[in-house]
Coordinates of C-alpha atoms in Angstrom, one line a residue:
M1 CA -0.1 -0.1 0.1
K2 CA 2.8 2.3 0.5
R3 CA 4.0 2.1 -3.1
Y4 CA 0.5 2.8 -4.3
W5 CA 0.5 5.8 -1.8
Q6 CA 3.8 7.2 -3.3
I7 CA 2.4 6.9 -6.6
L8 CA -1.0 8.5 -6.0
R9 CA 0.9 11.5 -3.9
Q10 CA 2.3 12.6 -7.4
P11 CA -0.3 15.0 -9.0
Q12 CA 0.8 14.5 -12.4
I13 CA 0.5 10.6 -12.4
S14 CA -2.8 10.7 -10.2
S15 CA -4.2 13.0 -12.9
L16 CA -3.2 11.0 -15.7
L17 CA -4.8 7.9 -14.1
V18 CA -8.1 9.7 -13.2
I19 CA -8.3 11.1 -16.7
G20 CA -7.4 7.9 -18.0
M21 CA -10.3 6.2 -16.5
I22 CA -12.7 8.8 -17.7
A23 CA -11.4 8.7 -21.1
R24 CA -11.8 5.1 -21.3
L25 CA -15.7 5.1 -20.1
P26 CA -17.2 6.2 -23.3
H27 CA -15.5 3.3 -25.4
S28 CA -16.5 0.8 -22.7
A29 CA -20.2 1.7 -23.4
L30 CA -19.7 1.9 -27.2
S31 CA -20.1 -1.5 -28.5
M32 CA -23.0 -2.4 -26.1
L33 CA -24.9 0.7 -27.0
L34 CA -24.3 0.4 -30.9
L35 CA -25.6 -3.5 -30.4
L36 CA -28.7 -1.9 -28.6
H37 CA -29.2 0.8 -31.1
L38 CA -29.0 -1.5 -34.2
V39 CA -31.3 -4.1 -33.1
T40 CA -33.8 -2.0 -31.0
N41 CA -33.9 1.2 -32.9
L42 CA -33.0 0.1 -36.5
D43 CA -34.6 -3.0 -36.1
Q44 CA -31.9 -4.9 -37.7
S45 CA -31.0 -8.8 -37.1
W46 CA -27.9 -9.8 -34.7
V47 CA -26.1 -10.8 -37.9
S48 CA -25.9 -7.1 -39.0
A49 CA -25.1 -5.7 -35.5
G50 CA -22.4 -8.4 -35.0
L51 CA -21.0 -7.3 -38.5
V52 CA -21.1 -3.5 -37.4
T53 CA -19.2 -4.2 -34.2
A54 CA -16.7 -6.4 -36.0
L55 CA -15.8 -3.6 -38.4
M56 CA -15.3 -1.3 -35.7
T57 CA -13.0 -3.8 -33.9
L58 CA -11.2 -4.2 -37.1
G59 CA -10.9 -0.4 -37.4
I60 CA -9.1 -0.3 -33.5
A61 CA -6.7 -3.2 -34.5
I62 CA -5.3 -1.5 -37.7
G63 CA -5.6 2.1 -36.1
A64 CA -3.8 1.1 -32.8
P65 CA -0.1 0.7 -34.2
W66 CA -0.7 3.8 -36.6
R67 CA -2.1 6.1 -33.7
G68 CA 0.8 5.2 -31.6
A69 CA 3.1 5.7 -34.4
R70 CA 1.7 9.4 -34.8
V71 CA 2.1 10.0 -31.0
D72 CA 5.8 9.3 -31.4
A73 CA 6.2 11.3 -34.6
W74 CA 4.0 14.2 -33.9
G75 CA 3.6 14.7 -30.1
L76 CA 0.6 13.9 -28.2
R77 CA -1.5 17.1 -28.8
R78 CA -1.1 17.1 -32.8
A79 CA -1.8 13.2 -32.6
L80 CA -4.9 13.3 -31.0
I81 CA -6.7 16.3 -33.0
P82 CA -7.7 13.9 -35.9
S83 CA -9.4 11.6 -32.9
I84 CA -11.2 14.5 -31.4
F85 CA -13.0 15.7 -34.5
V86 CA -13.5 12.3 -35.9
E87 CA -15.0 10.6 -32.8
T88 CA -17.6 13.5 -32.6
L89 CA -18.3 13.7 -36.3
V90 CA -18.8 9.7 -36.5
W91 CA -20.8 8.8 -33.4
C92 CA -23.1 11.7 -33.6
T93 CA -23.7 10.8 -37.0
V94 CA -24.2 7.4 -37.2
P95 CA -27.6 7.1 -35.1
H96 CA -29.3 9.3 -38.0
V97 CA -27.8 7.5 -41.0
A98 CA -29.2 4.1 -42.8
L99 CA -27.6 0.9 -42.1
E100 CA -25.5 0.8 -45.3
W101 CA -23.7 4.0 -44.1
V102 CA -23.0 2.6 -40.2
Y103 CA -21.1 0.0 -41.8
P104 CA -18.2 2.2 -43.0
L105 CA -18.8 4.9 -40.2
A106 CA -18.1 2.2 -37.6
F107 CA -15.1 1.2 -39.1
I108 CA -13.7 4.9 -39.6
G109 CA -14.6 5.3 -35.9
G110 CA -12.5 2.5 -34.7
L111 CA -9.8 3.5 -37.1
F112 CA -9.7 7.1 -35.3
S113 CA -10.5 5.6 -31.9
L114 CA -8.7 7.9 -29.3
P115 CA -5.4 6.0 -28.3
V116 CA -6.1 6.1 -24.4
F117 CA -4.4 2.8 -23.7
S118 CA -0.9 3.5 -25.3
V119 CA -1.1 7.1 -24.4
V120 CA -1.8 6.4 -20.8
R121 CA 0.9 3.4 -20.6
T122 CA 3.6 5.3 -22.6
A123 CA 3.2 8.1 -20.0
L124 CA 3.3 6.0 -17.0
G125 CA 6.5 4.6 -18.4
I126 CA 7.9 8.0 -18.9
M127 CA 6.9 9.2 -15.5
T128 CA 8.0 6.2 -13.3
T129 CA 10.8 3.9 -13.2
G130 CA 11.7 0.7 -11.7
D131 CA 9.1 -0.9 -9.1
Q132 CA 7.1 2.4 -9.2
R133 CA 6.5 1.7 -12.8
R134 CA 5.0 -1.9 -12.4
T135 CA 2.9 -0.4 -9.4
A136 CA 1.5 2.6 -11.6
F137 CA 0.6 -0.2 -14.5
A138 CA -1.2 -2.3 -11.6
L139 CA -3.0 0.7 -10.5
D140 CA -4.1 1.5 -14.2
A141 CA -5.2 -2.1 -14.7
T142 CA -7.5 -2.0 -11.7
G143 CA -9.0 1.3 -12.9
T144 CA -9.6 -0.4 -16.2
E145 CA -11.4 -3.3 -14.8
L146 CA -13.9 -1.0 -13.2
V147 CA -14.4 1.1 -16.2
F148 CA -15.5 -2.1 -18.1
I149 CA -17.9 -3.1 -15.4
V150 CA -19.5 0.4 -15.2
G151 CA -19.1 1.2 -19.0
P152 CA -21.6 -1.5 -20.5
A153 CA -24.0 -1.2 -17.5
S154 CA -24.5 2.5 -18.1
A155 CA -25.2 1.7 -21.8
G156 CA -27.9 -0.7 -20.9
I157 CA -29.4 1.9 -18.9
V158 CA -29.2 4.7 -21.3
A159 CA -30.5 2.6 -24.0
T160 CA -33.6 1.5 -22.6
Q161 CA -34.5 4.6 -20.2
I162 CA -33.3 7.4 -22.2
S163 CA -32.3 6.8 -26.0
S164 CA -29.5 5.0 -27.9
T165 CA -29.4 7.8 -30.0
I166 CA -28.7 10.2 -27.2
G167 CA -26.4 7.9 -25.9
L168 CA -24.4 7.6 -29.2
S169 CA -24.2 11.3 -29.5
V170 CA -23.2 11.7 -25.9
I171 CA -20.2 9.1 -26.3
G172 CA -18.9 11.1 -29.3
I173 CA -18.8 14.4 -27.4
T174 CA -17.6 12.8 -24.0
A175 CA -14.7 11.1 -26.2
S176 CA -13.7 14.3 -27.6
L177 CA -13.8 15.8 -24.4
A178 CA -11.8 13.3 -23.0
G179 CA -9.1 13.8 -25.7
L180 CA -9.0 17.5 -24.9
A181 CA -8.5 16.8 -21.4
L182 CA -5.4 14.4 -22.4
M183 CA -4.3 17.4 -24.6
I184 CA -4.7 20.0 -21.6
L185 CA -2.6 17.4 -19.2
N186 CA -0.4 16.8 -22.0
P187 CA 1.5 14.2 -20.2
P188 CA 5.1 13.2 -21.5
T189 CA 5.2 10.4 -24.4
R190 CA 9.2 11.0 -24.7
S191 CA 11.9 10.7 -22.5
D192 CA 13.4 14.3 -23.4
D193 CA 10.0 15.9 -22.2
P194 CA 10.7 18.3 -19.2
K195 CA 8.0 16.4 -17.3
A196 CA 9.5 13.3 -17.6
V197 CA 11.3 11.8 -14.5
A198 CA 12.6 8.5 -16.0
M199 CA 14.3 7.2 -19.1
R200 CA 11.6 6.0 -21.8
A201 CA 10.4 2.7 -21.0
N202 CA 11.8 0.1 -23.2
V203 CA 10.1 -2.4 -25.3
H204 CA 9.9 -5.1 -22.8
E205 CA 8.4 -2.6 -20.3
E206 CA 5.7 -1.6 -22.7
R207 CA 4.8 -5.1 -23.6
L208 CA 4.6 -5.5 -19.8
G209 CA 2.2 -2.7 -19.8
A210 CA 0.2 -3.7 -22.8
E211 CA -0.2 -7.1 -21.2
A212 CA -1.4 -5.6 -17.9
S213 CA -3.9 -3.8 -19.9
F214 CA -5.0 -6.6 -21.5
I215 CA -5.2 -9.1 -18.6
A216 CA -7.1 -6.4 -16.5
A217 CA -9.5 -5.6 -19.6
A218 CA -12.6 -7.7 -17.9
P219 CA -14.3 -10.0 -20.6
V220 CA -16.2 -7.0 -22.4
G221 CA -13.0 -5.1 -22.8
V222 CA -10.9 -7.5 -24.9
A223 CA -11.6 -5.5 -28.4
E224 CA -10.7 -2.1 -27.0
V225 CA -6.8 -3.1 -25.9
E226 CA -6.2 -6.0 -27.9
G227 CA -5.0 -3.4 -30.4
E228 CA -2.5 -2.2 -27.7
L229 CA -0.6 -5.6 -28.0
I230 CA -0.5 -5.1 -31.6
T231 CA 1.1 -1.9 -31.0
A232 CA 3.5 -3.4 -28.8
G233 CA 4.7 -5.6 -31.8
W234 CA 4.6 -2.9 -34.0
K235 CA 7.0 -0.8 -31.9
S236 CA 9.2 -3.9 -31.3
A237 CA 9.6 -4.7 -35.1
R238 CA 10.2 -0.7 -35.6
A239 CA 12.8 -1.0 -32.7
R240 CA 14.7 -3.6 -34.6
I241 CA 14.6 -1.8 -38.1
K242 CA 16.2 1.2 -36.5
S243 CA 18.8 -0.8 -34.5
R244 CA 19.7 -3.0 -37.7
G245 CA 19.6 0.0 -40.2
R246 CA 18.2 -2.0 -43.0
A247 CA 14.8 -3.3 -44.2
F248 CA 13.2 -5.5 -41.5
K249 CA 12.9 -9.0 -43.0
G250 CA 10.1 -11.2 -41.2
R251 CA 12.0 -14.2 -39.3
F252 CA 9.3 -16.8 -37.7
N253 CA 11.7 -19.3 -36.5
W254 CA 10.8 -18.5 -33.1
I255 CA 7.1 -20.0 -33.8
S256 CA 7.0 -23.5 -32.2
A257 CA 4.0 -25.9 -31.6
S258 CA 3.3 -24.4 -28.4
V259 CA 3.3 -20.8 -29.7
L260 CA 1.0 -21.8 -32.5
A261 CA -1.2 -23.4 -30.1
V262 CA -1.3 -20.1 -27.9
F263 CA -2.1 -18.2 -30.9
I264 CA -4.8 -20.3 -31.6
A265 CA -6.1 -20.4 -28.2
A266 CA -6.0 -16.6 -28.3
G267 CA -8.4 -16.4 -31.4
G268 CA -10.5 -18.9 -29.5
A269 CA -10.7 -17.0 -26.3
G270 CA -11.5 -13.5 -28.4
A271 CA -14.4 -15.4 -30.0
L272 CA -15.8 -17.1 -26.9
L273 CA -15.7 -13.7 -24.8
T274 CA -17.1 -11.5 -27.7
G275 CA -19.9 -14.1 -28.3
T276 CA -20.8 -14.5 -24.7
E277 CA -20.9 -10.6 -24.3
V278 CA -23.3 -10.7 -27.5
G279 CA -25.3 -13.7 -26.2
I280 CA -26.0 -11.9 -23.0
V281 CA -27.3 -8.7 -24.6
A282 CA -29.6 -10.7 -26.9
E283 CA -31.0 -13.0 -24.1
L284 CA -31.7 -9.5 -21.9
E285 CA -33.2 -7.9 -25.2
A286 CA -35.3 -11.0 -25.6
Q287 CA -36.5 -10.8 -22.1
S288 CA -37.5 -6.7 -22.6
R289 CA -34.7 -6.5 -19.9
S290 CA -31.8 -4.7 -21.3
G291 CA -31.5 -2.2 -18.5
D292 CA -30.6 -5.2 -16.3
L293 CA -27.2 -5.3 -18.2
G294 CA -25.3 -3.7 -15.4
I295 CA -26.4 -6.6 -13.1
V296 CA -25.2 -9.4 -15.2
F297 CA -22.0 -7.7 -16.0
L298 CA -21.0 -6.9 -12.5
F299 CA -21.1 -10.7 -11.9
W300 CA -19.4 -11.8 -15.0
C301 CA -16.6 -9.1 -15.1
G302 CA -16.3 -9.2 -11.0
S303 CA -16.1 -13.1 -11.1
S304 CA -12.9 -12.5 -13.6
L305 CA -11.3 -10.0 -11.3
I306 CA -11.6 -12.4 -8.4
G307 CA -10.2 -15.3 -10.7
G308 CA -7.6 -13.4 -11.9
L309 CA -6.3 -12.2 -8.3
L310 CA -6.5 -16.1 -7.1
Y311 CA -4.7 -17.3 -10.1
G312 CA -2.3 -14.6 -9.7
A313 CA -1.6 -16.1 -5.9
M314 CA -1.1 -19.6 -7.4
N315 CA 2.5 -21.2 -7.3
R316 CA 2.1 -23.1 -10.5
S317 CA 0.9 -22.2 -14.1
I318 CA -2.0 -23.8 -15.8
S319 CA -2.0 -24.6 -19.8
P320 CA -4.1 -21.7 -21.3
L321 CA -5.7 -24.4 -23.5
M322 CA -7.0 -26.4 -20.7
L323 CA -8.5 -23.1 -19.0
L324 CA -10.2 -22.2 -22.2
L325 CA -11.6 -25.6 -22.8
A326 CA -13.1 -25.2 -18.9
M327 CA -14.3 -21.6 -20.0
A328 CA -16.1 -23.0 -23.3
I329 CA -17.5 -25.9 -21.4
L330 CA -19.1 -23.5 -18.5
T331 CA -20.3 -21.2 -20.9
V332 CA -22.9 -23.7 -22.5
P333 CA -25.1 -24.0 -19.3
M334 CA -25.9 -20.2 -19.6
Y335 CA -28.5 -21.6 -22.1
F336 CA -30.8 -22.5 -19.0
A337 CA -30.9 -18.7 -17.7
T338 CA -34.6 -17.9 -17.3
D339 CA -34.1 -14.5 -16.1
T340 CA -31.7 -11.7 -14.9
W341 CA -30.4 -13.1 -11.9
S342 CA -30.3 -16.7 -13.3
L343 CA -28.4 -15.4 -16.4
A344 CA -25.9 -13.5 -13.8
L345 CA -25.2 -16.4 -11.5
L346 CA -24.6 -18.9 -14.5
S347 CA -22.0 -16.1 -16.1
L348 CA -20.0 -16.5 -12.8
A349 CA -18.3 -19.7 -13.7
P350 CA -17.3 -18.7 -17.1
G351 CA -16.3 -15.3 -15.7
F352 CA -14.3 -16.6 -13.2
L353 CA -11.8 -18.2 -15.9
C354 CA -11.5 -15.2 -18.2
A355 CA -8.6 -13.4 -16.5
P356 CA -6.9 -16.8 -15.7
T357 CA -7.2 -17.9 -19.4
L358 CA -5.7 -14.3 -20.6
S359 CA -3.1 -14.4 -18.0
A360 CA -1.8 -18.0 -18.5
A361 CA -1.8 -17.5 -22.1
S362 CA 0.5 -14.1 -21.8
E363 CA 2.4 -16.2 -19.3
W364 CA 3.2 -19.1 -21.8
L365 CA 4.1 -16.9 -24.6
T366 CA 6.5 -15.0 -22.2
D367 CA 8.5 -18.2 -21.5
L368 CA 8.2 -19.8 -24.7
V369 CA 9.6 -16.8 -26.9
A370 CA 13.0 -15.2 -26.7
E371 CA 13.3 -11.7 -25.2
K372 CA 14.4 -10.2 -28.4
R373 CA 11.4 -11.7 -30.1
R374 CA 8.5 -11.2 -27.5
G375 CA 7.3 -7.8 -28.6
E376 CA 6.6 -9.3 -32.1
A377 CA 5.2 -12.4 -30.5
M378 CA 2.6 -10.2 -28.6
G379 CA 1.9 -8.4 -31.6
W380 CA 0.9 -11.5 -33.3
Y381 CA -1.1 -12.6 -30.1
G382 CA -3.0 -9.5 -30.5
S383 CA -3.7 -9.8 -34.1
A384 CA -4.9 -13.5 -33.2
M385 CA -7.4 -12.0 -30.7
T386 CA -8.6 -9.7 -33.1
T387 CA -9.4 -12.0 -35.4
G388 CA -11.3 -14.3 -33.0
T389 CA -13.2 -11.1 -32.2
A390 CA -14.2 -9.8 -35.3
L391 CA -15.3 -13.3 -36.6
S392 CA -17.3 -13.9 -33.5
S393 CA -19.9 -10.9 -33.6
P394 CA -21.6 -11.9 -36.5
L395 CA -21.3 -15.5 -36.1
T396 CA -23.0 -15.3 -32.9
G397 CA -25.3 -12.9 -34.7
I398 CA -26.3 -15.9 -37.0
F399 CA -26.9 -18.4 -33.9
V400 CA -29.0 -15.7 -32.4
D401 CA -31.2 -15.0 -35.3
T402 CA -31.7 -18.5 -36.3
L403 CA -31.6 -20.5 -33.1
G404 CA -32.4 -17.9 -30.4
P405 CA -30.2 -16.3 -27.9
A406 CA -30.3 -19.2 -25.3
Q407 CA -29.1 -21.6 -28.3
A408 CA -26.2 -19.0 -28.7
F409 CA -24.6 -19.9 -25.7
I410 CA -24.3 -23.5 -26.7
G411 CA -23.1 -22.6 -30.3
I412 CA -20.4 -20.3 -29.2
G413 CA -18.9 -22.7 -26.4
A414 CA -19.1 -25.6 -29.0
L415 CA -16.9 -23.4 -31.2
A416 CA -14.5 -22.8 -28.6
V417 CA -14.3 -26.3 -27.6
F418 CA -13.4 -27.2 -31.5
I419 CA -10.7 -24.3 -31.4
V420 CA -9.0 -25.8 -28.6
I421 CA -9.1 -29.3 -30.2
I422 CA -7.6 -27.6 -33.5
A423 CA -4.8 -26.2 -31.4
L424 CA -4.1 -29.4 -29.5
I425 CA -3.9 -31.1 -32.9
A426 CA -1.8 -28.4 -34.5
Q427 CA 0.5 -28.6 -31.4
Q428 CA 0.8 -32.5 -31.8
I429 CA 1.4 -32.3 -35.8
R430 CA 4.1 -29.7 -35.3
R431 CA 5.7 -31.7 -32.6
R432 CA 5.6 -34.9 -34.9
V433 CA 7.2 -32.8 -37.8
R434 CA 9.9 -31.4 -35.6
R435 CA 10.8 -34.9 -34.3
A436 CA 10.7 -36.3 -37.9
R437 CA 13.3 -33.6 -39.2
R438 CA 15.4 -34.1 -35.9
R439 CA 15.6 -37.9 -36.8
R440 CA 16.5 -37.2 -40.4
L441 CA 19.3 -35.0 -39.3
E442 CA 20.7 -37.2 -37.0
A443 CA 20.6 -40.2 -39.8
I444 CA 22.2 -37.9 -42.1
G445 CA 24.8 -37.0 -39.4

């Protein structure tokens, strides 16, 4: 607690942490509010709604490295100006246009999404050093968890009690105001900034910050922060280009059977979490209880927080594939939910394994990949998550439209089980190939 108090006593850091939490709130509610708007106000199918959120997710994943690079090249204030204007324009326009315009606008909105995670993490790396840096990352991770509990709950209340049209417009305006607040605070993003008190965080520490954000994102926050993992890989690759003084040539000899299995599992985790999120929203909408989203997400995300704390206290690691398999199996019983409270209680078990699954995957990847390749590996990990997340939204929409919201939990759970099986098979095949290659080399020798 003394370390936390030392961090919070520093006005610049405490202000950054508070503004970072506030800046994340609009985006944490956006996906949920967009889904409810498309289904309830525009009478769209869940497939169409899922496609829109998938496009937004792809925009975030593509835009995250680009926006981070602009912050490095232009400085914080100049880099945030496009996001401030575009976010207001896009999210204030989306509620008033036909569906065919919502698709490109959602992608553009994701592409120019305010790079809150990257800015806060980079600034914390500049303003702290050593153990303080890890403590600051932990504080921000805790705040992130709280944001992704409050955000979706607020979206459900606004959509049912007020208006999703007003809600989306408010998100656009508040996201821009958050960008202005970051510009006014102007936290250091370079080590030569007068406000910097430590050397710039190196690639390893930036990766640690990205991992901390990701693990603490809560089940509904995956799409918002997986872009930061991609950014970590981008920065790592760019650092190698600069140090070598020549064009970077991709080398993938660090990919082993186990690394490949982790990537497949990452895609499965993204698909399962996003599919469960869509299933919960669809189930409550079918029961005309969308305003109760906050109750279900409090149980789901809170259970993830407790599971993560307990897993972190363990003295041994568990295979992320086994954790994902258990989470997928435990998602299926959500089919039996009959009301808000039964859905919330049934979400406890799969939610409990969310943070441990993400933490175990990150831990395994760190152990499996050499230090000089970990940033790149983390970038590919984020890309795998993005693929699973983007594909899962419309696929879950198909389950909901054709079978019903309850059956969607069975469908997405079965899909995740299938992905785990594929990962295990891929792991075994690659191991056999390597054994056969080793035998041939021994025979030649």
